[in-house]
Short mmCIF file of C-alpha atoms in Angstrom, two decimals:
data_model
loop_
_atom_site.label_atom_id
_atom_site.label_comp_id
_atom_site.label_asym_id
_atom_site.label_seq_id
_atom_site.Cartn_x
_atom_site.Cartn_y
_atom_site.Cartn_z
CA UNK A 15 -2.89 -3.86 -50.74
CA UNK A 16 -5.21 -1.48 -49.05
CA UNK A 17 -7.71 -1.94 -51.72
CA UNK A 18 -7.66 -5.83 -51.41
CA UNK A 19 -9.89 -8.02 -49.54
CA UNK A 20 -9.64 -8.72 -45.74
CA UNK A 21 -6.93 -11.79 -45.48
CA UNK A 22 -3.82 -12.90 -43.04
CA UNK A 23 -1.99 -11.38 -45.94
CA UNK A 24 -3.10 -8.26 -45.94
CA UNK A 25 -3.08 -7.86 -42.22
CA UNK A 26 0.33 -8.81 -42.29
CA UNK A 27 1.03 -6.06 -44.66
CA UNK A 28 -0.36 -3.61 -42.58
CA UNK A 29 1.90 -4.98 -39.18
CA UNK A 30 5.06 -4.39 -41.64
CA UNK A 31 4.46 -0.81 -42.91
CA UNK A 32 3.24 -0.19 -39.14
CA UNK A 33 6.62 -1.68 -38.24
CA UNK A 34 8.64 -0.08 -40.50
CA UNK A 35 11.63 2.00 -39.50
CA UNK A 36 10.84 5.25 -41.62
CA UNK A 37 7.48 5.73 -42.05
CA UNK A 38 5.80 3.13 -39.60
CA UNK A 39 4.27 4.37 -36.25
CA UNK A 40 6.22 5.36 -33.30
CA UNK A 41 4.51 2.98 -30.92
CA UNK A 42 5.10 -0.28 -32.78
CA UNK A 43 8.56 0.42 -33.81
CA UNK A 44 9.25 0.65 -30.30
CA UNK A 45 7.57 -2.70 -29.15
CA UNK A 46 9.68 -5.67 -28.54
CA UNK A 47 8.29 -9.79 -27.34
CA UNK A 48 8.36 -8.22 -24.17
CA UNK A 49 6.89 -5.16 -23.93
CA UNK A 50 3.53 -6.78 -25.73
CA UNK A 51 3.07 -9.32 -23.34
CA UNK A 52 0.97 -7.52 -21.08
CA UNK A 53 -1.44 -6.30 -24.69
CA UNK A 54 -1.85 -10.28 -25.12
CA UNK A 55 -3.00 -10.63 -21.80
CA UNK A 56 -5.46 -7.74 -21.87
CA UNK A 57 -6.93 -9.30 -25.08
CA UNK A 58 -7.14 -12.83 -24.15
CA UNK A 59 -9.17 -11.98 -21.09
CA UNK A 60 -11.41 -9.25 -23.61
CA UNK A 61 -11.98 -12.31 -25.62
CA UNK A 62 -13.13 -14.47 -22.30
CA UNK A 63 -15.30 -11.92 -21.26
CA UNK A 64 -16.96 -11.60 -24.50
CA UNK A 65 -17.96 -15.43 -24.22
CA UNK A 66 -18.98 -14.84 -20.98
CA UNK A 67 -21.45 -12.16 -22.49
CA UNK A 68 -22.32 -14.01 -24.78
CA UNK A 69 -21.58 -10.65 -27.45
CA UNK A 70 -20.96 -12.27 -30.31
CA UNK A 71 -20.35 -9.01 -32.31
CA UNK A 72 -18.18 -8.18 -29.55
CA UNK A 73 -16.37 -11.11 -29.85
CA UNK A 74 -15.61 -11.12 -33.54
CA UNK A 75 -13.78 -7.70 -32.64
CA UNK A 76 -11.71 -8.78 -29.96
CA UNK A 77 -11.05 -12.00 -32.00
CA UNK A 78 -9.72 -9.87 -34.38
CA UNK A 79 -7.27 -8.17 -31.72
CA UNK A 80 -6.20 -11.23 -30.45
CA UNK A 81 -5.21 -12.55 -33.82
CA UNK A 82 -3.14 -9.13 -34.30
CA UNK A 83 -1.32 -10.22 -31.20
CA UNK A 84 -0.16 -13.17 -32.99
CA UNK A 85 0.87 -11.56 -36.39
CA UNK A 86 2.73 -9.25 -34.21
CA UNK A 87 5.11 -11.51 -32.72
CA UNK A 88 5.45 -13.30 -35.64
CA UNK A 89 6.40 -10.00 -37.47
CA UNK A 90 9.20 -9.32 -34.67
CA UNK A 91 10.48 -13.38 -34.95
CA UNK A 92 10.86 -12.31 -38.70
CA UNK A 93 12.63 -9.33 -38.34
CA UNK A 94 15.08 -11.10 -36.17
CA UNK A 95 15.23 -14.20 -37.75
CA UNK A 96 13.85 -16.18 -35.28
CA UNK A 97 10.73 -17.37 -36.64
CA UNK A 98 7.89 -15.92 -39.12
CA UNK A 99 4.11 -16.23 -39.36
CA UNK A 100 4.67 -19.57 -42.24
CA UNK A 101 6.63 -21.06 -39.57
CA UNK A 102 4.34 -20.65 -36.60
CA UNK A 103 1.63 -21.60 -38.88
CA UNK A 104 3.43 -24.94 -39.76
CA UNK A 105 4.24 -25.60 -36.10
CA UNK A 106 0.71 -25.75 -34.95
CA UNK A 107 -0.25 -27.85 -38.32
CA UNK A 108 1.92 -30.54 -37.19
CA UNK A 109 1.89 -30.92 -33.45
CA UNK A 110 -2.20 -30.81 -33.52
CA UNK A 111 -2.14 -33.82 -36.24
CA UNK A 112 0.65 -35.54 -34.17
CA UNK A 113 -1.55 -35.23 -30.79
CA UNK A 114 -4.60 -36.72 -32.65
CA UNK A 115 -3.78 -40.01 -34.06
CA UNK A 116 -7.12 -41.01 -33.64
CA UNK A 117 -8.50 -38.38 -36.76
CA UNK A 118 -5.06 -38.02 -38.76
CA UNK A 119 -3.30 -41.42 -38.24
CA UNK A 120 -4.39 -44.82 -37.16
CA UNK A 121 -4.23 -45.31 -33.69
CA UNK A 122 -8.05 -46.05 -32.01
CA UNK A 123 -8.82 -43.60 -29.37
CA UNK A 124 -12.66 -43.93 -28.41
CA UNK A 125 -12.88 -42.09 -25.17
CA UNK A 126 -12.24 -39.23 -23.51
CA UNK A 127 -9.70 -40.36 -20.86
CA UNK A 128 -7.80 -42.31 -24.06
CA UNK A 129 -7.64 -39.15 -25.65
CA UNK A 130 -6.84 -37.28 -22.69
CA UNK A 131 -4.14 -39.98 -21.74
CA UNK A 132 -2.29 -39.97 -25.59
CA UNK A 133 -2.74 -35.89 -25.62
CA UNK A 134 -0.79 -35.50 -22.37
CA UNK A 135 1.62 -38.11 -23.24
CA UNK A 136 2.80 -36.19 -26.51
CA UNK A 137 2.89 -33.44 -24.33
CA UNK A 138 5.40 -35.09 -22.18
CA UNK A 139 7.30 -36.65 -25.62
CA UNK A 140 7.91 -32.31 -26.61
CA UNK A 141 9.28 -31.62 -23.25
CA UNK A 142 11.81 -34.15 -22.57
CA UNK A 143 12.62 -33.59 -26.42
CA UNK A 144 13.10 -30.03 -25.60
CA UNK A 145 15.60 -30.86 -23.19
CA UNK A 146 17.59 -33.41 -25.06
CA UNK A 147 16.45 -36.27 -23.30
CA UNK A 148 17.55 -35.55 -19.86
CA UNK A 149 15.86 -36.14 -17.20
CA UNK A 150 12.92 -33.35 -16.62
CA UNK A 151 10.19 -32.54 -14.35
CA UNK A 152 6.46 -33.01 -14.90
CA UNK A 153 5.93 -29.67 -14.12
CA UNK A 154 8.39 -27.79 -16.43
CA UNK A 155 6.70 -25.52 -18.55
CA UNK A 156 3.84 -25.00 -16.83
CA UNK A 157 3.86 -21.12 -16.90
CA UNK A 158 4.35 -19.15 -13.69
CA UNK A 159 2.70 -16.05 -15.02
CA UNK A 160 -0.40 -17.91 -15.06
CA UNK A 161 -3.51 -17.41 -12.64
CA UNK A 162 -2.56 -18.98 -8.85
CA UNK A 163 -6.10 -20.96 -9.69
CA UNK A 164 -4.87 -21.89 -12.85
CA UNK A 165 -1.52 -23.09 -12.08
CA UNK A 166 -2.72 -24.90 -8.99
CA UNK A 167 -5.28 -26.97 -11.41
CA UNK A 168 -3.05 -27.42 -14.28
CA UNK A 169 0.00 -28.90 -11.83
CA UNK A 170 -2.60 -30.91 -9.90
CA UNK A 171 -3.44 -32.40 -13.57
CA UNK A 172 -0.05 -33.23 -14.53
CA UNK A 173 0.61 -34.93 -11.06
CA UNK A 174 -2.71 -37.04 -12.15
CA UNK A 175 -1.18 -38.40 -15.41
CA UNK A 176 1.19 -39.97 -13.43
CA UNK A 177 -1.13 -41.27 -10.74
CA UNK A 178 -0.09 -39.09 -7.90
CA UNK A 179 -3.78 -38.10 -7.06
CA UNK A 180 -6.65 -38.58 -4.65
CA UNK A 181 -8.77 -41.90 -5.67
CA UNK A 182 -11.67 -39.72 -5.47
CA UNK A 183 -13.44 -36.48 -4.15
CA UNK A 184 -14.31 -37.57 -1.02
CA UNK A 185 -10.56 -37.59 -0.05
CA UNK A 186 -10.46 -34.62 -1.43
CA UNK A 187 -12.98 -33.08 1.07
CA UNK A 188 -11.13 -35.11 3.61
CA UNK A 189 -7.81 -32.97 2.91
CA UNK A 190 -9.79 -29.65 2.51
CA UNK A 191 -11.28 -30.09 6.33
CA UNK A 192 -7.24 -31.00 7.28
CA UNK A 193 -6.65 -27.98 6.11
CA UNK A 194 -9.48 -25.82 7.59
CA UNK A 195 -8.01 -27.59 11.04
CA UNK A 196 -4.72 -26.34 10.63
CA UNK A 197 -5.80 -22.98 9.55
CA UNK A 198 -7.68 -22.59 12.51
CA UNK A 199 -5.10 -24.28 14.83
CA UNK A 200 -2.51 -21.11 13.36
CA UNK A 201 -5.75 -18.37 13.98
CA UNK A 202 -5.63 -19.44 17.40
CA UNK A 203 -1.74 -19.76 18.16
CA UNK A 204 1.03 -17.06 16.92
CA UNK A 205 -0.24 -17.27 13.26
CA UNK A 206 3.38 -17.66 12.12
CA UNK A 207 2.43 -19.87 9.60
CA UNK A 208 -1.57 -18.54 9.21
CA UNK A 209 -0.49 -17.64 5.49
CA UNK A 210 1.32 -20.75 4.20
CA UNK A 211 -1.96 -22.45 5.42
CA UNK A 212 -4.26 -20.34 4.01
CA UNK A 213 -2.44 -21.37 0.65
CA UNK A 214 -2.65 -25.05 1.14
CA UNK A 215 -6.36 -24.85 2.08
CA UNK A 216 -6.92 -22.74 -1.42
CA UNK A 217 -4.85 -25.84 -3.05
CA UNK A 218 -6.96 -28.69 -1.49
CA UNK A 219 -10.13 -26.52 -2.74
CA UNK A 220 -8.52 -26.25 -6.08
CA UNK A 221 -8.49 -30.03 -5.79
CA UNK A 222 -11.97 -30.69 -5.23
CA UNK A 223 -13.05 -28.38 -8.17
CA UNK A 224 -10.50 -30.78 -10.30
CA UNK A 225 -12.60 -34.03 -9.29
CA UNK A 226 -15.54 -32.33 -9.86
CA UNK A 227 -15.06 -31.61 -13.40
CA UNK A 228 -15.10 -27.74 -12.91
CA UNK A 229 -12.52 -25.21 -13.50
CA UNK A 230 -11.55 -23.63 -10.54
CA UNK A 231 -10.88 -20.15 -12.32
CA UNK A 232 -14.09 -20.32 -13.79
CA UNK A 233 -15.99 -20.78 -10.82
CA UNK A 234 -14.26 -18.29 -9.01
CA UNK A 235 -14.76 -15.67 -12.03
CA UNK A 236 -18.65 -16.64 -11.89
CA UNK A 237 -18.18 -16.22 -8.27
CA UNK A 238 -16.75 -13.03 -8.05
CA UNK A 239 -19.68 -11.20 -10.76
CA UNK A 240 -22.36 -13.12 -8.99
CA UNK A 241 -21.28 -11.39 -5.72
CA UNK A 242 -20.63 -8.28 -7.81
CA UNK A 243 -24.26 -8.19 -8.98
CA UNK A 244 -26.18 -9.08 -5.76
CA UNK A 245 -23.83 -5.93 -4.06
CA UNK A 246 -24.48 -3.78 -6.94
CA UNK A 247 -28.31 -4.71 -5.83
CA UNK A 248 -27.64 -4.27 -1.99
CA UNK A 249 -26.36 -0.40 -3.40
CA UNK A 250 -29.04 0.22 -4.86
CA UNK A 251 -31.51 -0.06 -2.02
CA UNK A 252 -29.11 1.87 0.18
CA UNK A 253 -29.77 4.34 -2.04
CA UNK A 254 -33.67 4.21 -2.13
CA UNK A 255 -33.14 4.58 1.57
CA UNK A 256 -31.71 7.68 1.77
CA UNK A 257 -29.39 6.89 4.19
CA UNK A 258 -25.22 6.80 3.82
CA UNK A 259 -24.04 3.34 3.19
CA UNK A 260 -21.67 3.64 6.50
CA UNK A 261 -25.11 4.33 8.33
CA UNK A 262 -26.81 0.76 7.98
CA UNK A 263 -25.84 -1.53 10.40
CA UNK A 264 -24.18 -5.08 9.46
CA UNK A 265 -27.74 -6.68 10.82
CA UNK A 266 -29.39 -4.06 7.95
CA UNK A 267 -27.00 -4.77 5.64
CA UNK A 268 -27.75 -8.65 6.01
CA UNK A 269 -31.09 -8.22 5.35
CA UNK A 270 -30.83 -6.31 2.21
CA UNK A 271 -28.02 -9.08 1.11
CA UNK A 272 -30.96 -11.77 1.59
CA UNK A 273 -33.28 -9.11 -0.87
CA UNK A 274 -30.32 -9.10 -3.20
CA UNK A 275 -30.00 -13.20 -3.44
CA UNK A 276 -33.75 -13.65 -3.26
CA UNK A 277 -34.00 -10.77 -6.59
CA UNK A 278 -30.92 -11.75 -8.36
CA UNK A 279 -32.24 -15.64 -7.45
CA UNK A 280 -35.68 -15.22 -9.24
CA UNK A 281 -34.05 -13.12 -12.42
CA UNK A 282 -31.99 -16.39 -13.04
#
């Protein structure tokens, strides 16, 4: 098997004799669903970042590792009789030609929010099917252990299928400046309830992104490495300077922060 060509078969072969209880490796014996959670993680954000790059050779590797992830949990649903890597196969084979009708069946989808509309209605369909037809939130299964950003947008979404939403982004500003209010009202009083505002305002911004097309996790992420970058430049002429970072003034500081966004502006 060694000698044969890369395939799903062969690097299945190589998850069971890693996996195997005599001569397999220590580590992987060991794992459990669990305890490779946080490995999944770690490699779907590798994967992300490699996009974000835009290393492709990169992101062949870490394509790679994320795929392992998936053989590996379907090599512990086998050897517990849960599930194997045929079966997960099989379930993703029929639930994507089941949510598009429109290419596999004969239903006439022609825009996005008709196709948007059916693909969250299946959606709904597998979750009250999952609980046996009872009664069942909107929101069940939406994951907790995802982003707050995340989660915010993707309940805000659900809420939207049903028509519990702002008519547009305008009311969405509207609720964002509410929020700013009462966040300031809390500064000024006891701030008892400074944090539970703070959180609402981050939801009512998470709104706005939602009506403007944009993912909110996104644009935080681009956020965070374009602030990274212009303070990486900021260093850098504290540095040329001479002078100990602690040792320039916030009015200095300013200044070179309008250097960094004018340099890291014009290299665009």
């Amino acid at each position: 098997m060694l000698d044969a060509k890369p395939s799903m078969d062969k690097l299945r072969w190589i998850l069971s004799q890693l996996r195997d209880p005599e001569t397999g490796c220590p580590w992987d014996i060991k794992q459990d669903f669990a305890s490779i959670v946080p490995h999944t993680i770690e490699e779907a954000y590798e994967v992300a970042q490699a996009i974000a790059d835009q290393d492709y050779s990169e992101l062949e590797k870490e394509l790679g590792d994320l795929l392992f992830q998936v053989v590996f949990y379907s090599q512990l649903g086998q050897e517990e009789k849960r599930f194997d890597f045929d079966s997960v196969v099989a379930a993703i084979c029929e639930k994507l030609i089941r949510r598009h009708p429109h290419v596999f069946g004969g239903s006439n989808l022609t825009t996005d929010a008709d196709i948007k509309a059916n693909w969250e209605n299946e959606k709904a369909k597998e979750r009250q099917a999952k609980n046996n037809d009872a009664p069942i939130s909107i929101l069940a299964d939406i994951p907790q252990a995802l982003p707050a950003l995340s989660r915010a947008n993707k309940i805000q979404k659900r809420c939207a299928h049903v028509g519990f939403d702002w008519d547009n982004i305008n009311q969405c500003f509207e609720k964002v400046e509410e929020e700013v209010s009462e966040v300031k009202a809390e500064l000024a009083g006891n701030s008892q309830h400074l944090a539970e505002e703070l959180g609402d305002l981050l939801f009512a911004v998470v709104n706005v992104c939602r009506h403007a097309k944009y993912d909110p996790e996104a644009l935080l992420r681009d956020a965070n490495e374009k602030f990274a970058k212009r303070f990486n430049h900021v260093e850098s002429q504290v540095a040329e300077s001479g002078k100990a970072f602690e040792k320039h003034g916030l009015d200095e500081l300013e200044q070179l922060w309008q250097v960094a966004k004018r340099e890291t502006k014009a290299h665009r």
